[in-house]
mmCIF file of C-alpha atoms in Angstrom:
data_model
loop_
_atom_site.group_PDB
_atom_site.id
_atom_site.type_symbol
_atom_site.label_atom_id
_atom_site.label_comp_id
_atom_site.label_asym_id
_atom_site.label_seq_id
_atom_site.Cartn_x
_atom_site.Cartn_y
_atom_site.Cartn_z
ATOM 1 C CA MET A 26 5.904 -43.057 205.808
ATOM 2 C CA TYR A 27 3.541 -44.665 203.326
ATOM 3 C CA PRO A 28 3.800 -41.885 200.736
ATOM 4 C CA ALA A 29 7.625 -42.077 200.736
ATOM 5 C CA ARG A 30 7.548 -45.862 200.203
ATOM 6 C CA ALA A 31 5.043 -45.472 197.351
ATOM 7 C CA ARG A 32 7.240 -42.896 195.681
ATOM 8 C CA LEU A 33 10.253 -45.262 195.915
ATOM 9 C CA THR A 34 8.297 -48.155 194.456
ATOM 10 C CA TRP A 35 7.094 -45.973 191.543
ATOM 11 C CA ALA A 36 10.676 -44.829 190.800
ATOM 12 C CA VAL A 37 11.894 -48.432 190.658
ATOM 13 C CA VAL A 38 9.078 -49.383 188.231
ATOM 14 C CA VAL A 39 9.812 -46.408 185.997
ATOM 15 C CA GLY A 40 13.532 -47.222 186.008
ATOM 16 C CA PHE A 41 12.969 -50.818 184.966
ATOM 17 C CA ALA A 42 10.624 -49.659 182.184
ATOM 18 C CA ALA A 43 13.234 -47.247 180.865
ATOM 19 C CA ILE A 44 15.926 -49.946 180.898
ATOM 20 C CA ILE A 45 13.625 -52.369 179.004
ATOM 21 C CA ALA A 46 12.764 -49.670 176.453
ATOM 22 C CA MET A 47 16.453 -48.851 175.931
ATOM 23 C CA ASP A 48 17.320 -52.525 175.425
ATOM 24 C CA GLU A 49 14.488 -52.947 172.953
ATOM 25 C CA HIS A 50 15.547 -49.808 171.096
ATOM 26 C CA ALA A 51 19.141 -51.072 170.909
ATOM 27 C CA ALA A 52 17.990 -54.433 169.603
ATOM 28 C CA ARG A 53 15.772 -52.823 166.975
ATOM 29 C CA ALA A 54 18.523 -50.389 165.917
ATOM 30 C CA GLY A 55 20.267 -53.168 164.008
ATOM 31 C CA GLU A 56 17.128 -54.393 162.198
ATOM 32 C CA ILE A 57 16.786 -53.580 158.469
ATOM 33 C CA SER A 58 13.323 -53.519 156.895
ATOM 34 C CA ALA A 59 12.069 -53.487 153.312
ATOM 35 C CA ARG A 60 8.905 -53.930 151.309
ATOM 36 C CA LEU A 61 8.447 -57.319 149.638
ATOM 37 C CA ASP A 62 7.494 -57.639 145.963
ATOM 38 C CA TYR A 63 7.003 -61.398 145.403
ATOM 39 C CA ALA A 64 5.880 -63.145 142.222
ATOM 40 C CA ALA A 65 6.245 -66.869 141.483
ATOM 41 C CA GLU A 66 4.709 -69.758 139.547
ATOM 42 C CA SER A 67 1.453 -71.240 140.803
ATOM 43 C CA THR A 68 3.274 -74.370 142.001
ATOM 44 C CA CYS A 69 5.661 -72.348 144.183
ATOM 45 C CA PRO A 70 5.259 -71.323 147.848
ATOM 46 C CA THR A 71 3.277 -68.157 148.506
ATOM 47 C CA ALA A 72 4.624 -64.784 149.602
ATOM 48 C CA ALA A 73 3.650 -65.587 153.202
ATOM 49 C CA ASP A 74 5.667 -68.827 153.023
ATOM 50 C CA PHE A 75 8.707 -66.933 151.698
ATOM 51 C CA GLU A 76 8.382 -64.324 154.478
ATOM 52 C CA ALA A 77 8.232 -67.122 157.037
ATOM 53 C CA VAL A 78 11.497 -68.609 155.694
ATOM 54 C CA VAL A 79 13.300 -65.270 156.067
ATOM 55 C CA ALA A 80 11.807 -64.593 159.520
ATOM 56 C CA LYS A 81 12.878 -68.042 160.732
ATOM 57 C CA HIS A 82 16.549 -67.250 160.022
ATOM 58 C CA LEU A 83 16.440 -63.630 161.299
ATOM 59 C CA GLY A 84 14.229 -64.077 164.356
ATOM 60 C CA TYR A 85 11.885 -61.379 163.102
ATOM 61 C CA SER A 86 10.047 -60.445 159.900
ATOM 62 C CA PRO A 87 11.951 -57.705 158.030
ATOM 63 C CA PHE A 88 9.114 -56.905 155.645
ATOM 64 C CA ARG A 89 7.058 -53.727 156.162
ATOM 65 C CA ASP A 90 4.868 -51.688 153.853
ATOM 66 C CA ASP A 91 5.848 -48.248 155.220
ATOM 67 C CA VAL A 92 9.564 -48.259 154.297
ATOM 68 C CA PRO A 93 11.091 -46.953 151.043
ATOM 69 C CA GLU A 94 13.533 -49.837 150.401
ATOM 70 C CA ARG A 95 12.099 -52.690 148.346
ATOM 71 C CA VAL A 96 13.085 -56.330 147.753
ATOM 72 C CA VAL A 97 11.879 -57.880 144.457
ATOM 73 C CA VAL A 98 11.648 -61.684 144.389
ATOM 74 C CA HIS A 99 10.595 -63.454 141.173
ATOM 75 C CA VAL A 100 10.569 -67.158 140.280
ATOM 76 C CA GLU A 101 9.886 -68.204 136.680
ATOM 77 C CA VAL A 102 10.250 -71.214 134.400
ATOM 78 C CA SER A 103 13.572 -71.346 132.533
ATOM 79 C CA GLY A 104 14.002 -74.178 130.055
ATOM 80 C CA ARG A 105 13.504 -77.466 131.898
ATOM 81 C CA GLY A 106 14.043 -75.913 135.348
ATOM 82 C CA LEU A 107 13.385 -72.708 137.275
ATOM 83 C CA LEU A 108 15.150 -69.381 137.643
ATOM 84 C CA GLY A 109 14.979 -67.320 140.829
ATOM 85 C CA HIS A 110 15.735 -63.604 140.724
ATOM 86 C CA LEU A 111 16.349 -61.488 143.858
ATOM 87 C CA GLU A 112 16.776 -57.739 143.462
ATOM 88 C CA TRP A 113 17.296 -54.952 146.036
ATOM 89 C CA ARG A 114 15.922 -51.469 145.329
ATOM 90 C CA SER A 115 17.130 -48.407 147.273
ATOM 91 C CA ASP A 116 14.876 -45.839 148.937
ATOM 92 C CA ASP A 117 14.848 -43.682 145.762
ATOM 93 C CA GLY A 118 13.784 -46.628 143.602
ATOM 94 C CA GLY A 119 17.231 -47.161 142.075
ATOM 95 C CA TRP A 120 18.895 -50.533 141.562
ATOM 96 C CA ALA A 121 21.140 -51.542 144.470
ATOM 97 C CA GLY A 122 22.057 -55.147 143.720
ATOM 98 C CA GLU A 123 20.722 -58.462 142.478
ATOM 99 C CA ARG A 124 21.370 -62.203 142.547
ATOM 100 C CA ARG A 125 20.163 -65.074 140.354
ATOM 101 C CA PHE A 126 19.368 -68.602 141.507
ATOM 102 C CA PRO A 127 19.271 -71.096 138.601
ATOM 103 C CA SER A 128 17.670 -74.457 139.255
ATOM 104 C CA ARG A 129 17.714 -77.431 136.919
ATOM 105 C CA THR A 130 14.808 -79.149 138.665
ATOM 106 C CA SER A 131 11.150 -78.255 139.128
ATOM 107 C CA ASP A 132 11.315 -78.258 142.974
ATOM 108 C CA CYS A 133 10.226 -74.664 143.586
ATOM 109 C CA GLY A 134 9.981 -75.133 147.353
ATOM 110 C CA GLU A 135 13.679 -75.949 147.645
ATOM 111 C CA LEU A 136 14.583 -72.985 145.437
ATOM 112 C CA VAL A 137 12.437 -70.573 147.502
ATOM 113 C CA ARG A 138 14.038 -71.813 150.748
ATOM 114 C CA ALA A 139 17.513 -71.245 149.312
ATOM 115 C CA MET A 140 16.534 -67.711 148.214
ATOM 116 C CA GLY A 141 15.010 -66.967 151.624
ATOM 117 C CA PHE A 142 18.198 -68.062 153.408
ATOM 118 C CA ALA A 143 20.359 -65.909 151.127
ATOM 119 C CA LEU A 144 18.097 -62.878 151.693
ATOM 120 C CA ALA A 145 18.204 -63.376 155.478
ATOM 121 C CA VAL A 146 22.010 -63.360 155.324
ATOM 122 C CA GLN A 147 21.841 -60.129 153.314
ATOM 123 C CA PHE A 148 19.608 -58.493 155.933
ATOM 124 C CA GLN A 149 22.042 -59.548 158.680
ATOM 125 C CA LEU A 150 24.981 -58.121 156.724
ATOM 126 C CA LEU A 151 23.236 -54.776 156.234
ATOM 127 C CA ALA A 152 22.180 -54.623 159.882
ATOM 128 C CA THR A 153 25.732 -55.353 161.056
ATOM 129 C CA THR A 154 27.190 -52.755 158.700
ATOM 130 C CA GLU A 155 24.759 -50.017 159.754
ATOM 131 C CA ALA A 156 24.821 -50.732 163.524
ATOM 132 C CA PRO A 157 26.915 -47.887 165.172
ATOM 133 C CA ASP A 158 28.231 -49.932 168.105
ATOM 134 C CA ASN A 159 29.197 -53.120 166.283
ATOM 135 C CA PRO A 160 32.121 -53.243 163.827
ATOM 136 C CA PRO A 161 31.223 -54.792 160.470
ATOM 137 C CA ARG A 162 32.064 -58.411 160.039
ATOM 138 C CA PRO A 163 31.579 -60.658 157.077
ATOM 139 C CA PRO A 164 28.521 -62.894 157.261
ATOM 140 C CA PRO A 165 28.996 -66.632 157.362
ATOM 141 C CA PRO A 166 29.001 -68.013 153.833
ATOM 142 C CA PRO A 167 25.676 -69.641 153.002
ATOM 143 C CA PRO A 168 25.749 -73.297 152.081
ATOM 144 C CA PRO A 169 25.325 -73.788 148.350
ATOM 145 C CA PRO A 170 21.749 -74.760 147.500
ATOM 146 C CA THR A 171 21.454 -78.272 146.201
ATOM 147 C CA VAL A 172 19.435 -77.045 143.238
ATOM 148 C CA ILE A 173 22.482 -75.118 142.047
ATOM 149 C CA ALA A 174 24.982 -77.907 142.711
ATOM 150 C CA LEU A 175 23.171 -80.435 140.530
ATOM 151 C CA PRO A 176 25.147 -81.510 137.439
ATOM 152 C CA PRO A 177 23.968 -80.009 134.156
ATOM 153 C CA PRO A 178 21.667 -82.157 132.059
ATOM 154 C CA PRO A 179 23.217 -83.941 129.110
ATOM 155 C CA ALA A 180 23.410 -81.845 125.998
ATOM 156 C CA VAL A 181 20.664 -82.622 123.534
ATOM 157 C CA SER A 182 22.031 -82.611 120.027
ATOM 158 C CA PRO A 183 19.709 -81.468 117.236
ATOM 159 C CA PRO A 184 18.241 -84.199 115.073
ATOM 160 C CA PRO A 185 20.467 -85.029 112.119
ATOM 161 C CA ALA A 186 19.515 -83.442 108.841
ATOM 162 C CA PRO A 187 17.944 -85.924 106.431
ATOM 163 C CA SER A 188 20.442 -87.263 103.922
ATOM 164 C CA GLY A 189 19.825 -87.362 100.212
ATOM 165 C CA PRO A 190 17.968 -84.966 97.917
ATOM 166 C CA ALA A 191 14.633 -83.294 98.605
ATOM 167 C CA ILE A 192 11.846 -84.850 96.539
ATOM 168 C CA ALA A 193 8.946 -82.760 95.205
ATOM 169 C CA ALA A 194 6.054 -83.259 92.812
ATOM 170 C CA GLY A 195 3.230 -81.061 91.587
ATOM 171 C CA ALA A 196 1.181 -79.638 88.739
ATOM 172 C CA GLY A 197 0.577 -76.270 87.142
ATOM 173 C CA ALA A 198 -0.777 -74.250 84.239
ATOM 174 C CA SER A 199 0.931 -71.985 81.715
ATOM 175 C CA ALA A 200 0.326 -69.906 78.606
ATOM 176 C CA GLY A 201 2.422 -70.493 75.473
ATOM 177 C CA VAL A 202 3.378 -67.864 72.903
ATOM 178 C CA GLY A 203 4.770 -69.089 69.569
ATOM 179 C CA LEU A 204 3.753 -72.709 70.050
ATOM 180 C CA ALA A 205 0.676 -72.200 67.847
ATOM 181 C CA PRO A 206 -0.792 -69.430 65.691
ATOM 182 C CA ASP A 207 -2.560 -68.100 68.798
ATOM 183 C CA VAL A 208 -1.731 -68.068 72.510
ATOM 184 C CA VAL A 209 -2.333 -71.560 73.790
ATOM 185 C CA ALA A 210 -3.055 -72.829 77.313
ATOM 186 C CA LEU A 211 -1.074 -75.776 78.678
ATOM 187 C CA GLY A 212 -1.252 -77.948 81.771
ATOM 188 C CA ARG A 213 1.774 -79.710 83.184
ATOM 189 C CA VAL A 214 2.945 -82.140 85.842
ATOM 190 C CA PHE A 215 6.466 -82.435 87.239
ATOM 191 C CA GLY A 216 8.715 -84.257 89.661
ATOM 192 C CA SER A 217 12.065 -82.997 90.965
ATOM 193 C CA LEU A 218 15.131 -83.935 93.008
ATOM 194 C CA ALA A 219 16.877 -81.010 94.737
ATOM 195 C CA TRP A 220 20.157 -80.813 96.604
ATOM 196 C CA SER A 221 21.651 -77.719 98.270
ATOM 197 C CA HIS A 222 22.414 -75.832 95.045
ATOM 198 C CA VAL A 223 21.476 -78.216 92.206
ATOM 199 C CA ALA A 224 18.150 -79.679 91.069
ATOM 200 C CA LEU A 225 16.859 -81.982 88.327
ATOM 201 C CA GLU A 226 13.277 -81.872 87.049
ATOM 202 C CA LEU A 227 11.297 -84.174 84.768
ATOM 203 C CA GLY A 228 7.988 -82.834 83.452
ATOM 204 C CA GLY A 229 5.180 -83.418 81.002
ATOM 205 C CA GLU A 230 3.004 -80.813 79.214
ATOM 206 C CA ALA A 231 -0.144 -80.937 77.110
ATOM 207 C CA SER A 232 -2.079 -78.095 75.497
ATOM 208 C CA VAL A 233 -5.848 -77.797 75.418
ATOM 209 C CA PRO A 234 -7.436 -78.447 72.005
ATOM 210 C CA SER A 235 -7.585 -75.189 70.065
ATOM 211 C CA THR A 236 -8.768 -74.120 66.651
ATOM 212 C CA SER A 237 -6.663 -71.651 64.727
ATOM 213 C CA ALA A 238 -8.170 -68.307 63.775
ATOM 214 C CA MET A 239 -6.149 -68.460 60.560
ATOM 215 C CA ARG A 240 -8.719 -69.662 58.004
ATOM 216 C CA ARG A 241 -8.939 -69.522 54.254
ATOM 217 C CA ALA A 242 -11.591 -67.542 52.453
ATOM 218 C CA ASP A 243 -13.760 -70.650 52.158
ATOM 219 C CA GLY A 244 -13.684 -71.134 55.951
ATOM 220 C CA ALA A 245 -11.245 -74.037 56.054
ATOM 221 C CA GLY A 246 -8.861 -74.129 58.990
ATOM 222 C CA PHE A 247 -7.215 -76.531 61.370
ATOM 223 C CA SER A 248 -7.108 -77.477 65.068
ATOM 224 C CA HIS A 249 -4.068 -78.642 66.954
ATOM 225 C CA ARG A 250 -2.696 -80.012 70.270
ATOM 226 C CA LEU A 251 0.812 -80.203 71.775
ATOM 227 C CA PHE A 252 2.297 -83.015 73.870
ATOM 228 C CA LEU A 253 5.762 -82.371 75.373
ATOM 229 C CA ALA A 254 8.171 -84.039 77.799
ATOM 230 C CA SER A 255 10.826 -81.866 79.451
ATOM 231 C CA LEU A 256 14.095 -82.313 81.330
ATOM 232 C CA ALA A 257 15.705 -79.423 83.243
ATOM 233 C CA GLY A 258 19.003 -79.085 85.107
ATOM 234 C CA CYS A 259 18.949 -76.137 87.525
ATOM 235 C CA GLY A 260 21.206 -74.086 89.721
ATOM 236 C CA VAL A 261 19.338 -73.202 92.944
ATOM 237 C CA THR A 262 19.608 -70.369 95.474
ATOM 238 C CA ALA A 263 17.271 -69.627 98.387
ATOM 239 C CA HIS A 264 14.285 -68.633 96.224
ATOM 240 C CA VAL A 265 15.502 -68.221 92.616
ATOM 241 C CA SER A 266 16.677 -70.916 90.203
ATOM 242 C CA GLY A 267 18.017 -70.869 86.642
ATOM 243 C CA CYS A 268 17.707 -73.951 84.436
ATOM 244 C CA VAL A 269 18.940 -75.361 81.150
ATOM 245 C CA LEU A 270 15.903 -76.868 79.482
ATOM 246 C CA GLY A 271 15.247 -79.499 76.821
ATOM 247 C CA LYS A 272 11.843 -80.558 75.443
ATOM 248 C CA ILE A 273 10.719 -83.237 73.043
ATOM 249 C CA GLY A 274 7.174 -83.928 71.905
ATOM 250 C CA GLU A 275 4.554 -84.031 69.211
ATOM 251 C CA ILE A 276 2.198 -81.608 67.527
ATOM 252 C CA ARG A 277 -1.075 -83.076 66.285
ATOM 253 C CA VAL A 278 -3.019 -81.192 63.614
ATOM 254 C CA ALA A 279 -6.515 -81.943 62.246
ATOM 255 C CA GLY A 280 -8.236 -80.225 59.328
ATOM 256 C CA ASP A 281 -11.391 -78.223 60.059
ATOM 257 C CA GLY A 282 -13.888 -77.338 57.345
ATOM 258 C CA VAL A 283 -12.079 -79.164 54.560
ATOM 259 C CA ASP A 284 -13.523 -81.699 52.126
ATOM 260 C CA SER A 285 -11.365 -84.601 53.299
ATOM 261 C CA PRO A 286 -10.193 -83.854 56.900
ATOM 262 C CA ALA A 287 -7.130 -85.748 57.995
ATOM 263 C CA THR A 288 -5.083 -85.865 61.156
ATOM 264 C CA SER A 289 -1.331 -85.523 61.046
ATOM 265 C CA SER A 290 1.432 -85.219 63.618
ATOM 266 C CA GLY A 291 5.011 -84.031 63.699
ATOM 267 C CA LEU A 292 8.039 -84.153 65.982
ATOM 268 C CA ILE A 293 8.965 -81.123 68.083
ATOM 269 C CA LEU A 294 12.427 -80.575 69.584
ATOM 270 C CA GLN A 295 13.147 -77.524 71.765
ATOM 271 C CA SER A 296 15.986 -76.280 73.940
ATOM 272 C CA GLY A 297 16.255 -73.145 76.038
ATOM 273 C CA LEU A 298 16.387 -71.560 79.486
ATOM 274 C CA ARG A 299 14.042 -71.229 82.457
ATOM 275 C CA VAL A 300 13.949 -68.717 85.314
ATOM 276 C CA ALA A 301 11.839 -69.681 88.344
ATOM 277 C CA VAL A 302 10.968 -68.119 91.699
ATOM 278 C CA THR A 303 9.900 -70.461 94.541
ATOM 279 C CA GLN A 304 7.918 -69.503 97.651
ATOM 280 C CA MET A 305 7.376 -72.026 100.456
ATOM 281 C CA LEU A 306 3.976 -72.190 102.184
ATOM 282 C CA GLY A 307 4.889 -73.892 105.442
ATOM 283 C CA HIS A 308 7.421 -76.732 105.431
ATOM 284 C CA ARG A 309 6.082 -78.802 102.522
ATOM 285 C CA VAL A 310 3.894 -76.821 100.103
ATOM 286 C CA LEU A 311 5.634 -74.709 97.456
ATOM 287 C CA VAL A 312 4.467 -72.271 94.783
ATOM 288 C CA VAL A 313 6.688 -71.754 91.715
ATOM 289 C CA ALA A 314 6.352 -68.991 89.106
ATOM 290 C CA HIS A 315 8.453 -69.634 85.987
ATOM 291 C CA ALA A 316 9.183 -68.320 82.517
ATOM 292 C CA ASP A 317 10.620 -70.540 79.743
ATOM 293 C CA GLY A 318 12.278 -69.344 76.570
ATOM 294 C CA VAL A 319 12.983 -72.035 73.944
ATOM 295 C CA ALA A 320 14.272 -72.325 70.414
ATOM 296 C CA PHE A 321 12.830 -74.866 67.957
ATOM 297 C CA LEU A 322 15.411 -77.421 66.816
ATOM 298 C CA SER A 323 12.877 -78.899 64.394
ATOM 299 C CA ARG A 324 10.333 -77.079 62.194
ATOM 300 C CA ALA A 325 6.711 -78.080 61.594
ATOM 301 C CA ILE A 326 4.632 -76.833 58.635
ATOM 302 C CA VAL A 327 0.819 -77.083 58.557
ATOM 303 C CA THR A 328 -0.777 -77.397 55.096
ATOM 304 C CA LEU A 329 -4.374 -77.430 53.884
ATOM 305 C CA ASP A 330 -4.988 -79.067 50.519
ATOM 306 C CA GLY A 331 -1.285 -78.970 49.880
ATOM 307 C CA MET A 332 -0.959 -75.251 50.654
ATOM 308 C CA PRO A 333 1.097 -74.171 53.743
ATOM 309 C CA VAL A 334 -0.961 -72.118 56.201
ATOM 310 C CA TRP A 335 1.328 -72.023 59.291
ATOM 311 C CA ASN A 336 4.787 -73.113 60.359
ATOM 312 C CA THR A 337 6.427 -73.100 63.785
ATOM 313 C CA PRO A 338 8.565 -70.019 64.535
ATOM 314 C CA ARG A 339 12.191 -70.118 65.552
ATOM 315 C CA VAL A 340 11.546 -69.235 69.234
ATOM 316 C CA ALA A 341 8.662 -69.538 71.704
ATOM 317 C CA ALA A 342 7.968 -68.769 75.353
ATOM 318 C CA THR A 343 5.729 -70.026 78.158
ATOM 319 C CA PHE A 344 4.730 -68.347 81.398
ATOM 320 C CA GLY A 345 3.190 -70.369 84.229
ATOM 321 C CA VAL A 346 2.595 -71.060 87.895
ATOM 322 C CA ASP A 347 3.014 -74.486 89.605
ATOM 323 C CA LEU A 348 1.841 -75.818 92.954
ATOM 324 C CA GLY A 349 3.870 -78.648 94.498
ATOM 325 C CA VAL A 350 4.472 -80.715 97.627
ATOM 326 C CA ARG A 351 7.914 -81.465 99.081
ATOM 327 C CA PHE A 352 8.124 -84.935 100.603
ATOM 328 C CA ARG A 353 11.531 -84.719 102.345
#
């Protein structure tokens, strides 16, 4: 009698266990799992917080490390707000779908909760679609996250371009050929006004004192200096400019090794062309390499004891480099 009752009790226990196992298996049949790849800014919730958001909506955690499917969740700074990126990878590593969550605020917690809700809905949709006993049905539409519904920030217009010409000033050095019997060194200063394609420049030049190598047999010679003012009107491109040039100035000559040395001066008038190449160093500093070719409109003749020893040629040239600063 007792053995038969024990066998009946054991059969009932085994039957209940089988029913519970079948119900659990049926419930788990509709669950979809994936690995979680989560990366976010330091001010955002952690991966565990994101997993908790998804598990709260599903009733279970869908994230496992032993399944081939993978969910990639990234949150990064985008302009003045944040950008959430949710991507689904299939079991072979291929791309299966993605969704972006733009936010115009810096509230990362709200953005992560919105992404977690959307991912939970996606898990439910996949589970419903793959469940054999339940026909597929569309998931309830998720409420729009408030971070997405915020109005766009007002457009920020770029600062207006400064009106008027660009002003620059600087100094440089050059070598002159034809301005004296020998090659002569000159220093110069300049100031300019430049528009988009036109520029005006006012400059001043002075040569270093030099003694001519042209001497008479008795050793007499002369020394000289040049003082010039220049005005140039230029056409300007991005780096190259071409100018019409006019110069006016004075040549000063002093006798050297003569019985009665005297100092004399004469007027110099020149006109010609200039080609210049400009390179900016930053926003304000500029380097200019230029070559000037001029013709003498006036002639100067140097004499020693009434005998001519040198006269200015018809043309001359200077080659120089300037360093300047642009003020606006």
